Coordinates of C-alpha atoms and ligand atoms in Angstrom, one line a residue:
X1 CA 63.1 113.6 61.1
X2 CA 65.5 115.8 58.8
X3 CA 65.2 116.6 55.5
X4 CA 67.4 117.0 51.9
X5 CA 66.1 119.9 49.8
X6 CA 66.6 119.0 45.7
X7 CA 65.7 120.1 42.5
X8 CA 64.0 118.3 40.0
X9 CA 64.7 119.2 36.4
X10 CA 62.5 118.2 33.9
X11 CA 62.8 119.1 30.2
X12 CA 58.7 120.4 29.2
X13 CA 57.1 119.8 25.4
X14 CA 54.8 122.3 24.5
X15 CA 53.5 124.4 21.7
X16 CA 55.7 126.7 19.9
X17 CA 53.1 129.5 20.3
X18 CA 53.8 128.6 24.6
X19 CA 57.4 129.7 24.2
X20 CA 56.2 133.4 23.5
X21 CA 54.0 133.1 26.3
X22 CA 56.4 132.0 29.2
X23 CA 58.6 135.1 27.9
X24 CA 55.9 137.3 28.5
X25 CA 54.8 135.7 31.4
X26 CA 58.6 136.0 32.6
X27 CA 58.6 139.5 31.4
X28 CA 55.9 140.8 33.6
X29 CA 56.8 138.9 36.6
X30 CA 60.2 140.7 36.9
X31 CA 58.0 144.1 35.8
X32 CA 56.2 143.1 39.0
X33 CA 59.3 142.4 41.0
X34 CA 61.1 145.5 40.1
X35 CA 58.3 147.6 41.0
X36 CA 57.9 146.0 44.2
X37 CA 61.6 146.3 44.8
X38 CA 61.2 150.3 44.5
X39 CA 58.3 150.2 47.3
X40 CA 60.5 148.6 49.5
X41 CA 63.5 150.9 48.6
X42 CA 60.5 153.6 49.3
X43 CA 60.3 152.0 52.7
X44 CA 63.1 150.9 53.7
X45 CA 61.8 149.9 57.2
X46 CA 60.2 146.9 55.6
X47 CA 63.1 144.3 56.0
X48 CA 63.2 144.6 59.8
X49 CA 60.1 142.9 59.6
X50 CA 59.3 138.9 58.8
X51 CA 58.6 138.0 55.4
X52 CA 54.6 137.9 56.6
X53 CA 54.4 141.0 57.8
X54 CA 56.8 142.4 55.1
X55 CA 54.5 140.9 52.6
X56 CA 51.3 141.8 54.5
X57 CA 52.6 146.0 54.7
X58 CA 53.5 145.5 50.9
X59 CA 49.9 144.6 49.7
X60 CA 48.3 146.8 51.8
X61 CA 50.5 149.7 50.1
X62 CA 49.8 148.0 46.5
X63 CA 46.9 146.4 46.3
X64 CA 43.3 147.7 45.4
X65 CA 40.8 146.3 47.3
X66 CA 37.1 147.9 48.6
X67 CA 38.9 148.1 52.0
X68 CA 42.1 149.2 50.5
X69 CA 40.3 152.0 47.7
X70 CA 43.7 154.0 47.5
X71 CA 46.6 152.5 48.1
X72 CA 49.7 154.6 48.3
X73 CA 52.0 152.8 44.9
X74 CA 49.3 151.0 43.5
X75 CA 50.3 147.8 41.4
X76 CA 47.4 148.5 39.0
X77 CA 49.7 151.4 37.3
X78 CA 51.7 148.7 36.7
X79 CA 49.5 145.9 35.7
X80 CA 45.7 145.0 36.0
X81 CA 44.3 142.1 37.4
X82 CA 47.6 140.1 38.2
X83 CA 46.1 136.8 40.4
X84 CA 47.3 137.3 44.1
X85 CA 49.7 133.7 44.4
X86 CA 51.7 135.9 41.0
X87 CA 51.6 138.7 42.8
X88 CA 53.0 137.4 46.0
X89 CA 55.4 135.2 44.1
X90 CA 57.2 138.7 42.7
X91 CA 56.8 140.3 46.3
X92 CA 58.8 137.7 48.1
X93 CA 61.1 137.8 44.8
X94 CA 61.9 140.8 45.5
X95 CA 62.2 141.0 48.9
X96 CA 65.0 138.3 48.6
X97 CA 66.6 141.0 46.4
X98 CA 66.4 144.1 48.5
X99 CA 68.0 141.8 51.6
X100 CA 70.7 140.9 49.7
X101 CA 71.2 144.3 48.2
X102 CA 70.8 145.8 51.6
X103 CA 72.8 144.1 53.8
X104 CA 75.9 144.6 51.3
X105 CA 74.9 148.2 51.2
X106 CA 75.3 147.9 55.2
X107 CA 78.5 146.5 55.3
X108 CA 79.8 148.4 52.8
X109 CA 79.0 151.7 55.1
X110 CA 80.7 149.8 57.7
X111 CA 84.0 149.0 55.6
X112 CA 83.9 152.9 54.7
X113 CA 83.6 154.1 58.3
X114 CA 86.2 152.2 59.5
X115 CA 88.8 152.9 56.4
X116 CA 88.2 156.8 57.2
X117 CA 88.3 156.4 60.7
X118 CA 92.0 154.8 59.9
X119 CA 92.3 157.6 57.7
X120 CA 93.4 155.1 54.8
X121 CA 91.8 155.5 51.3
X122 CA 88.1 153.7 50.4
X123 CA 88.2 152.7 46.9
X124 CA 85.7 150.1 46.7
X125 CA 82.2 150.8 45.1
X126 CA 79.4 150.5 46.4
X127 CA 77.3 147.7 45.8
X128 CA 74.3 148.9 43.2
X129 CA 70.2 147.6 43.0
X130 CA 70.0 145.6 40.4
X131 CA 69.2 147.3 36.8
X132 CA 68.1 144.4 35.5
X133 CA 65.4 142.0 36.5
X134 CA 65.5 138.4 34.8
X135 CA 64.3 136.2 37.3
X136 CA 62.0 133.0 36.7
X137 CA 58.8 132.5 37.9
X138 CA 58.1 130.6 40.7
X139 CA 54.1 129.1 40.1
X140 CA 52.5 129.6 43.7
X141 CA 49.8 126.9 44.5
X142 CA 47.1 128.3 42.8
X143 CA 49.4 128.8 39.7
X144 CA 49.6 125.5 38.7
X145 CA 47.2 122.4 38.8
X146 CA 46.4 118.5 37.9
X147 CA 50.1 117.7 37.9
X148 CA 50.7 114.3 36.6
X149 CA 53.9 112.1 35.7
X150 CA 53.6 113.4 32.4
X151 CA 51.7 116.7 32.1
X152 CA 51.0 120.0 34.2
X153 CA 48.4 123.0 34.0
X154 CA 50.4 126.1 34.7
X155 CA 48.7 129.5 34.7
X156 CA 50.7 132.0 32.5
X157 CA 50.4 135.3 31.1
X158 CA 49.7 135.5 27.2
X159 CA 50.6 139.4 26.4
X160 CA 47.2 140.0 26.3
X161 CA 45.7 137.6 29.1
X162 CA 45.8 135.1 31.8
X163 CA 45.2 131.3 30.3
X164 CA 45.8 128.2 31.6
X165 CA 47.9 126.0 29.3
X166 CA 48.9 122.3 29.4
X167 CA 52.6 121.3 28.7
X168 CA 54.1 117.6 28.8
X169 CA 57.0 117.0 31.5
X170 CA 59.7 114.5 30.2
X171 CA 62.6 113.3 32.5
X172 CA 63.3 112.6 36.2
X173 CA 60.0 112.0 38.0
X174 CA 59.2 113.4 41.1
X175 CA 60.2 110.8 44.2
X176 CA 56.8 109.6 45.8
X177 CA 57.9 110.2 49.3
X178 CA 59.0 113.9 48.7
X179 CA 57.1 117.2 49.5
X180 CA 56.9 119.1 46.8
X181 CA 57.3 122.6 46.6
X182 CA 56.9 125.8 44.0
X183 CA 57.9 124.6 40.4
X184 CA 59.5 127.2 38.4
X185 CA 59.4 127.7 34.4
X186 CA 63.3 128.0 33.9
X187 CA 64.4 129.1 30.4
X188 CA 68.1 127.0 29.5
X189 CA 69.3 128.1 25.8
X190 CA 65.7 127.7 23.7
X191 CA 64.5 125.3 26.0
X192 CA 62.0 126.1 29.2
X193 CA 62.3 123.5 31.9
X194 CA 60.5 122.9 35.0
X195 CA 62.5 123.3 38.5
X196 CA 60.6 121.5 41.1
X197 CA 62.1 121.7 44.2
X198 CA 61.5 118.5 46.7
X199 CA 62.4 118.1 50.6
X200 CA 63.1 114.5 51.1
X201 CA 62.4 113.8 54.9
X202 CA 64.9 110.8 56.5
X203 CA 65.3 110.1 59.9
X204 CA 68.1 112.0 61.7
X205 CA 71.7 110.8 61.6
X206 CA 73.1 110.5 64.7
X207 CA 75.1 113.5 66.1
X208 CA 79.0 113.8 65.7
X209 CA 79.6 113.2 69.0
X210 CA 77.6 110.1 69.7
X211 CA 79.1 108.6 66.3
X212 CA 82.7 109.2 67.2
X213 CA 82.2 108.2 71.3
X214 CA 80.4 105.5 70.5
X215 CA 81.7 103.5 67.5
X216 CA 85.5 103.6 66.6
X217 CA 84.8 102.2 63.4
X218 CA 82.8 105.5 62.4
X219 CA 84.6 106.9 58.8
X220 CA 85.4 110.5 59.0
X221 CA 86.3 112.1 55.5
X222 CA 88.6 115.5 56.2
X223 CA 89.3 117.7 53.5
X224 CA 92.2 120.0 53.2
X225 CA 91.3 122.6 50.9
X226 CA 94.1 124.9 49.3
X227 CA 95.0 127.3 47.3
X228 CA 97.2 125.6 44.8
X229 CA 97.1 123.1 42.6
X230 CA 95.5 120.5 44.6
X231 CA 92.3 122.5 45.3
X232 CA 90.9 119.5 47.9
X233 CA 92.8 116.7 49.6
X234 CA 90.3 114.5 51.1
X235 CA 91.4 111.2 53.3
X236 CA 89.4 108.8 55.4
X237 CA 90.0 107.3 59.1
X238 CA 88.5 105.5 61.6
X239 CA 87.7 106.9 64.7
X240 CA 90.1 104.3 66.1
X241 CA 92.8 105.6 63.7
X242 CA 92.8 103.8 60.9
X243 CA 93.5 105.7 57.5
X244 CA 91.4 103.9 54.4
X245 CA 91.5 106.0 51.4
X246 CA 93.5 109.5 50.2
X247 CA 92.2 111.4 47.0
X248 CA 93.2 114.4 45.8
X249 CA 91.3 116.7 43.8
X250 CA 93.2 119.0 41.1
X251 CA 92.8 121.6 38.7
X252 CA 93.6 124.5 41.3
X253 CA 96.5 126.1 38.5
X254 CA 94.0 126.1 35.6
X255 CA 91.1 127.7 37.3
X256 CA 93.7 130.0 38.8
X257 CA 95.4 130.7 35.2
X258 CA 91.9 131.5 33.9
X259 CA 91.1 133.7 36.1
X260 CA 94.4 135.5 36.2
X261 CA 94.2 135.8 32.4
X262 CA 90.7 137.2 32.7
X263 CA 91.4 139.8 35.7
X264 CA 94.7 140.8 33.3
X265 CA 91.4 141.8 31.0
X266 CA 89.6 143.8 33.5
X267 CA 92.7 145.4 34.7
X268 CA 93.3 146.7 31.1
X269 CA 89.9 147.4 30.3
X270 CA 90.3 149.4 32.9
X271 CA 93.4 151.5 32.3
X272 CA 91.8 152.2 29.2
X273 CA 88.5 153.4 30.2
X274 CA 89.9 155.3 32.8
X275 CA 88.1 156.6 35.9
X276 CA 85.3 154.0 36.4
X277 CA 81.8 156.0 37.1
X278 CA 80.9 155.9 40.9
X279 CA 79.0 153.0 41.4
X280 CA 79.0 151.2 37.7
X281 CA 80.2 147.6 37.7
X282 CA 82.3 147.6 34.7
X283 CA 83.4 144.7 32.7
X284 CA 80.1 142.8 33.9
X285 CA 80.7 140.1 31.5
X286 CA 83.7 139.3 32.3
X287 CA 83.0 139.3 35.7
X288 CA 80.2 137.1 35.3
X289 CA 82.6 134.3 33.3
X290 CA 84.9 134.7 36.2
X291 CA 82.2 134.0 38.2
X292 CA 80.6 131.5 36.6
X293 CA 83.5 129.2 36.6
X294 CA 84.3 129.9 39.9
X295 CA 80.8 128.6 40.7
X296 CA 80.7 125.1 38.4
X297 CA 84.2 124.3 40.0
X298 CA 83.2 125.0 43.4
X299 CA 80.3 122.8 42.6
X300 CA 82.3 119.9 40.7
X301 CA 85.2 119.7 43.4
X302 CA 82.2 119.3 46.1
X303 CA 79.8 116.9 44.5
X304 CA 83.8 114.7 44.1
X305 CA 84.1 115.1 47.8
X306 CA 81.0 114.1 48.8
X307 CA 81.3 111.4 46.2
X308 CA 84.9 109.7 47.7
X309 CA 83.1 110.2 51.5
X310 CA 79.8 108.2 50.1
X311 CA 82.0 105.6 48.1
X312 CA 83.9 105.0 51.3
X313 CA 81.1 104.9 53.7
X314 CA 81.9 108.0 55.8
X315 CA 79.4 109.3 58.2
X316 CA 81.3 112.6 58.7
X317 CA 82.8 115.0 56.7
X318 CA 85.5 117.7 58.5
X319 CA 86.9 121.0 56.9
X320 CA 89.2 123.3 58.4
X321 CA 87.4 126.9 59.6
X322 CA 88.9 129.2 56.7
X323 CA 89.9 131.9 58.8
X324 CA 90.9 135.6 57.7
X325 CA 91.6 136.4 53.9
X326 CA 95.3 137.6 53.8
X327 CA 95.4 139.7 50.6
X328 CA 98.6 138.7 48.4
X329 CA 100.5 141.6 47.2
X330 CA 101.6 142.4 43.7
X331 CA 99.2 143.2 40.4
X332 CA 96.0 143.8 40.3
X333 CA 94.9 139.8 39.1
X334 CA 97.2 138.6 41.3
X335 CA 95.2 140.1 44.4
X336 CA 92.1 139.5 42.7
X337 CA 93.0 135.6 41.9
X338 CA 94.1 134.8 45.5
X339 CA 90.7 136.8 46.7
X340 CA 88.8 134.8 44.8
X341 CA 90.4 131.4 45.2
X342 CA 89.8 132.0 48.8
X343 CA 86.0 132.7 48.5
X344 CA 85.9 129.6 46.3
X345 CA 86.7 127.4 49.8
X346 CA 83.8 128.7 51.1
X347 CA 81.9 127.8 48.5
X348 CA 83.1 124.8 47.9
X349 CA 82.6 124.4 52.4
X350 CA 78.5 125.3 51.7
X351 CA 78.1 123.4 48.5
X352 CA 79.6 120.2 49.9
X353 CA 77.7 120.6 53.2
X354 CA 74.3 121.1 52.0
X355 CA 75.2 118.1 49.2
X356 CA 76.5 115.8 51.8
X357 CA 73.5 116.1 54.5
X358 CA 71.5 114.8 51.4
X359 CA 73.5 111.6 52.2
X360 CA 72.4 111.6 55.4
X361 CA 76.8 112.5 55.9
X362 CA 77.0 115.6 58.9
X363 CA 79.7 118.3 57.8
X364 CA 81.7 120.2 60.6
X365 CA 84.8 122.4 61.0
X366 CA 87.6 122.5 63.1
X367 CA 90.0 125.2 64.1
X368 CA 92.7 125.7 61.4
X369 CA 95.5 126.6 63.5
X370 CA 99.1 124.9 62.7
X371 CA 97.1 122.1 61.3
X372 CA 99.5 121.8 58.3
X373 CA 102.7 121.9 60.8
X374 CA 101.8 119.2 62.6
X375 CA 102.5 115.4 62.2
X376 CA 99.7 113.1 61.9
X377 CA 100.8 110.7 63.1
X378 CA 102.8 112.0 66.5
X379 CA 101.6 115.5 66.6
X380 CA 105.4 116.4 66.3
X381 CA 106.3 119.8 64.3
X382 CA 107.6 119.0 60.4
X383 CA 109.4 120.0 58.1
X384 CA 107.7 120.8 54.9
X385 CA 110.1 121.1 51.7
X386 CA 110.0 121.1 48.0
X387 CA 111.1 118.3 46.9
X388 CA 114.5 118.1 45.6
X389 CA 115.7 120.4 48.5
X390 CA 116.5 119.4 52.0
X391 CA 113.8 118.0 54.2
X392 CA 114.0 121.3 56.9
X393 CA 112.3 124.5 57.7
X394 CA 109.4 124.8 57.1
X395 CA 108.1 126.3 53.3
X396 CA 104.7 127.1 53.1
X397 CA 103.3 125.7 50.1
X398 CA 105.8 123.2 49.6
X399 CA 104.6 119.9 48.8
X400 CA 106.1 117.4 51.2
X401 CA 106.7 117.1 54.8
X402 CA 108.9 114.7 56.8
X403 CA 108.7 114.4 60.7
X404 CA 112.1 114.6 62.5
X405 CA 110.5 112.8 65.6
X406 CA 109.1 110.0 64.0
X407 CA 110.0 110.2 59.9
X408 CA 106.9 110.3 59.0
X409 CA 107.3 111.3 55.4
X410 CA 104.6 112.4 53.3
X411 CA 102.9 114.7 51.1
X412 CA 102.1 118.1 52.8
X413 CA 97.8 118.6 52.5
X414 CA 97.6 114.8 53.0
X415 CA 98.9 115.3 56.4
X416 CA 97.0 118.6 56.8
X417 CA 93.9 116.4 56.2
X418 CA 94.7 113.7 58.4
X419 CA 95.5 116.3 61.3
X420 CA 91.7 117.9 60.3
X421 CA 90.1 114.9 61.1
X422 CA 92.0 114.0 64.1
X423 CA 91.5 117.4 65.1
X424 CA 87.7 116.7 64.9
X425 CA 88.1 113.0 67.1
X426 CA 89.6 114.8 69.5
X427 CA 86.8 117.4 70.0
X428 CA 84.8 114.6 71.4
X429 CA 87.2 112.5 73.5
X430 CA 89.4 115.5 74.6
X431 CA 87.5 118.6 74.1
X432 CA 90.0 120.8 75.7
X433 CA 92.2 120.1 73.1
X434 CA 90.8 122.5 70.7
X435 CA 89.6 125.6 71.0
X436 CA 85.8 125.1 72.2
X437 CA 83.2 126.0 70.2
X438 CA 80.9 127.7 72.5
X439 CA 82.0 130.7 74.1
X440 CA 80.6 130.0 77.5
X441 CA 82.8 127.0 77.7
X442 CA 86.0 128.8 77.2
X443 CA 85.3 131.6 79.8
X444 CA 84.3 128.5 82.0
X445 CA 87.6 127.0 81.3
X446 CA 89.4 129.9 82.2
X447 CA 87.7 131.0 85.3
X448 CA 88.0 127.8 86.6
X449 CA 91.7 127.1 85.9
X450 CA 92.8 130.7 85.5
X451 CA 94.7 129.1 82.7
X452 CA 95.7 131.1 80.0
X453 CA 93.3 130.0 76.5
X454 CA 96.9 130.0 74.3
X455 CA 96.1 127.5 71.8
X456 CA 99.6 126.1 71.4
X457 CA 99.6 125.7 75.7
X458 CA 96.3 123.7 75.5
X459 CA 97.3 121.4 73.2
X460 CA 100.2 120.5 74.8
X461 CA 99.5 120.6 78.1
X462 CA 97.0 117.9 79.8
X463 CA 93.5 119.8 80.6
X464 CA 94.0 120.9 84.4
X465 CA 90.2 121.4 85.1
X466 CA 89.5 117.6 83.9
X467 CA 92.3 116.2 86.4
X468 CA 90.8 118.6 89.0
X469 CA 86.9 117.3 88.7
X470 CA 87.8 113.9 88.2
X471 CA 90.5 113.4 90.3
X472 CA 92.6 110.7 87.7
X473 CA 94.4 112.3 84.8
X474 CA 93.1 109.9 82.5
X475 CA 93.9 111.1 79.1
X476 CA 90.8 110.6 77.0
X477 CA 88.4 110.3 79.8
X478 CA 86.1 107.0 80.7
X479 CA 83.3 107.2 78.6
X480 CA 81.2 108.9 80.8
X481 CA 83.4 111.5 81.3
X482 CA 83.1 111.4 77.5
X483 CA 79.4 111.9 78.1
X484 CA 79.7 114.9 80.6
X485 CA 81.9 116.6 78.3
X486 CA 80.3 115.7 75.0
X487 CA 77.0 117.9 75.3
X488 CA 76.8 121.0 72.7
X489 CA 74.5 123.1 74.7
X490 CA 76.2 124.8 77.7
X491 CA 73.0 124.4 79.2
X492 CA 73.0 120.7 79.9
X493 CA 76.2 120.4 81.8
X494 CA 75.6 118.8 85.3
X495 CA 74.9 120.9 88.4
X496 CA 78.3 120.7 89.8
X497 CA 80.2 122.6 86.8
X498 CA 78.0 125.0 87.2
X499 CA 79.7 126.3 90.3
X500 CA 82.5 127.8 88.4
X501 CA 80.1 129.9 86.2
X502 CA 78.6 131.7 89.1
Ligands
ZN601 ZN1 105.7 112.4 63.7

């Protein structure tokens, strides 16, 4: 069985007199948090640990108990008599914190080293703990009780003391089949809400490559994400070949125009400020509005993907891997814009992934190489043009293509798509075609054949090792050379390959 995790949103009714009471219940949850956060930073060694025994060394440094008489930072400074399942909530709160902030911290050192082992100038800040703490709080089993349909028992500090209170839920009920998990009291404008998250178990779809070896009729939805104003091509096919649907997604030159005009701010703010402290964000809000935005579109343009795949009946969806970040030149927003536009593919990659397994749809990635050079439908190089100008060259960006081999005439990230999810087809009934996923396989590939891994000379040439084993050169094998090939797990591949491993 696999499973969808959810939210459920549900607007609560309560007494004014409850409103205070969640803020101070709020309040003294991130008190808690914070002050666990500076035991960790006091012992740093912590986070190699698992969240058990993290949480386990964390208590036993805090908490009072007749075992525990004097604990090293105890919590009681803090606060008296905070129940355990609160407590625990704000440890693993802030353990989720101090990994984040942690791990940026480490690659930050790392980015340093290596610019001053270059000898080229680090300007980049650090990454700082966070100075404020305004999380919401998650009620632990324990926390909460006699949930109904319409009403809850939640467990809250007062100000002045712990009191269970009852609120009425309103809206989207919780599914009967789901588990439920930890609700939280979320606080939107005036309004507190409960978040309930829910894993909704299903039974497994089927894997990629048994849908796409063993059904041609199997609807794969690729998506060609870009940097201009089409943010997200998507198009479906058939395994078999068949294109259905094309939609294209917009809005990439207004996001980007916002953005540009608020980086312009920063970049003045800036100048006029002067020397930013060492390790102060400045210009937090506007940051945060950049962000923001960035965020909702990157979760708009994947809920529309997923969408267009569902409406269609696709079983898979296929990105492109996004590859290296090549900074722009020019001003400061410029850089910043095309930084930014870049992180927002991968957003927009995890959002749709994680929303699309919820529809039971499986989300891959295939290399990105040439993929918008090449012709859909006879893998010949195009020309890609402006329109207006003549149909050669090749001008990145430009928004149509035309195929000297077989006019093939088209728009530009339509093609790119269609190549994506050709690209993915051909994983399963040619894997050699693209670069292989797992490691192992490739230094199998080239031990055995001695061929050189160029990506541009496997996709041209037939695979030599194939014709070697199996004696006919039979392009897309017979299906149970499909079978051999089709396994993930290096592991599994018959005896007999084996041989060139060793
Ligand atoms: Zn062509």
């Amino acid at each position: 069985m696999a499973k969808a995790t959810t939210t459920i949103r549900q607007v609560l009714t309560y007494q004014p007199q409850h409103a205070a009471w969640f803020v101070a219940n709020q309040a003294l949850f991130n008190r808690v948090a914070a002050f666990y956060f500076e035991v960790i930073a006091a012992h740093e060694k912590l986070l190699d640990r698992s969240a058990q025994e993290a949480l386990t060394a964390l208590e036993q440094l805090t908490h009072t108990t007749r075992k525990n008489p004097a604990p090293i930072m105890p919590l009681s400074a803090i606060a008296e008599a905070i129940p355990a399942m609160f407590r625990r909530a704000a440890i693993h709160a802030a353990l989720g914190s101090a990994r984040s902030f942690y791990t940026h911290l480490s690659t930050w050192h790392t980015r340093k080293e290596k610019a001053q082992t270059r000898g080229k100038p680090f300007k980049e800040r650090p990454p700082v703990p966070p100075r404020t703490w305004n999380k919401s709080v998650p009620f632990y089993v324990g926390q909460w009780k006699e949930r109904t349909a319409s009403s809850i028992l939640l467990k809250v500090w007062t100000g002045t003391c712990w009191s269970w209170i009852k609120v009425r839920i309103t809206g989207r009920e919780l599914p009967a089949e789901a588990l439920i998990g930890s609700p939280s009291l979320m606080k939107h404008g005036k309004q507190w809400w409960l978040h309930t998250p829910i894993e909704k178990p299903f039974s497994s779809p089927a894997k990629i490559e048994q849908q796409v070896t063993t059904n041609t009729a199997t609807k794969i939805c690729a998506i060609d994400l870009n940097l201009g104003e089409q943010i997200a091509v998507c198009t479906i096919q058939t395994v078999e070949g068949t294109i259905l649907a094309t939609k294209f997604i917009g809005g990439g030159r207004r996001i980007s125009g916002f953005r540009k005009q608020q980086l312009g701010w920063i970049a003045r703010n800036r100048r006029k400020t002067g020397i930013i402290a060492q390790g102060e964000q400045d210009n937090a809000d506007l940051w945060r509005k950049i962000s923001s935005h960035d965020d909702a579109l990157a979760h708009l343009v994947s809920a529309r993907i997923v969408q267009f795949a569902v409406e269609h009946g696709a079983t898979i969806l296929v990105f492109e891997h996004l590859g290296n970040l090549k900074p722009e030149k020019g001003k400061y927003s410029r850089r910043g814009n095309s930084k930014r536009a870049f992180w927002m593919k991968g957003r927009i990659f995890k959002y749709a992934k994680y929303k699309a397994w919820g529809e039971r749809i499986i989300t891959s990635r295939v290399n990105p190489r040439n993929t918008s050079r090449e012709c859909a439908r006879c893998h010949s190089l195009i020309a890609r043009y402006h329109a207006g100008q003549p149909a050669t060259g090749y001008t990145p960006g430009a928004s149509l293509v035309l195929c000297p081999d077989c006019q093939m005439q088209g728009h530009a990230d339509r093609n790119a798509s269609l190549v994506i999810g050709q690209r993915l087809i051909a994983r399963y009934q040619n894997p050699f075609q693209e670069k292989p996923q797992a490691p192992l396989r490739a230094e199998r590939v080239v031990k055995a054949t001695g061929v050189s891994r160029s990506q541009v000379a496997r996709r041209k040439e037939k695979p030599s090792i194939s014709q070697a084993r199996h004696g006919a050169g039979n392009e897309h094998g017979t299906a149970q050379d499909g079978l051999l090939w089709m396994e993930e797990r290096p592991s599994s591949i018959p005896h007999p390959l084996r041989l060139f491993n060793e």
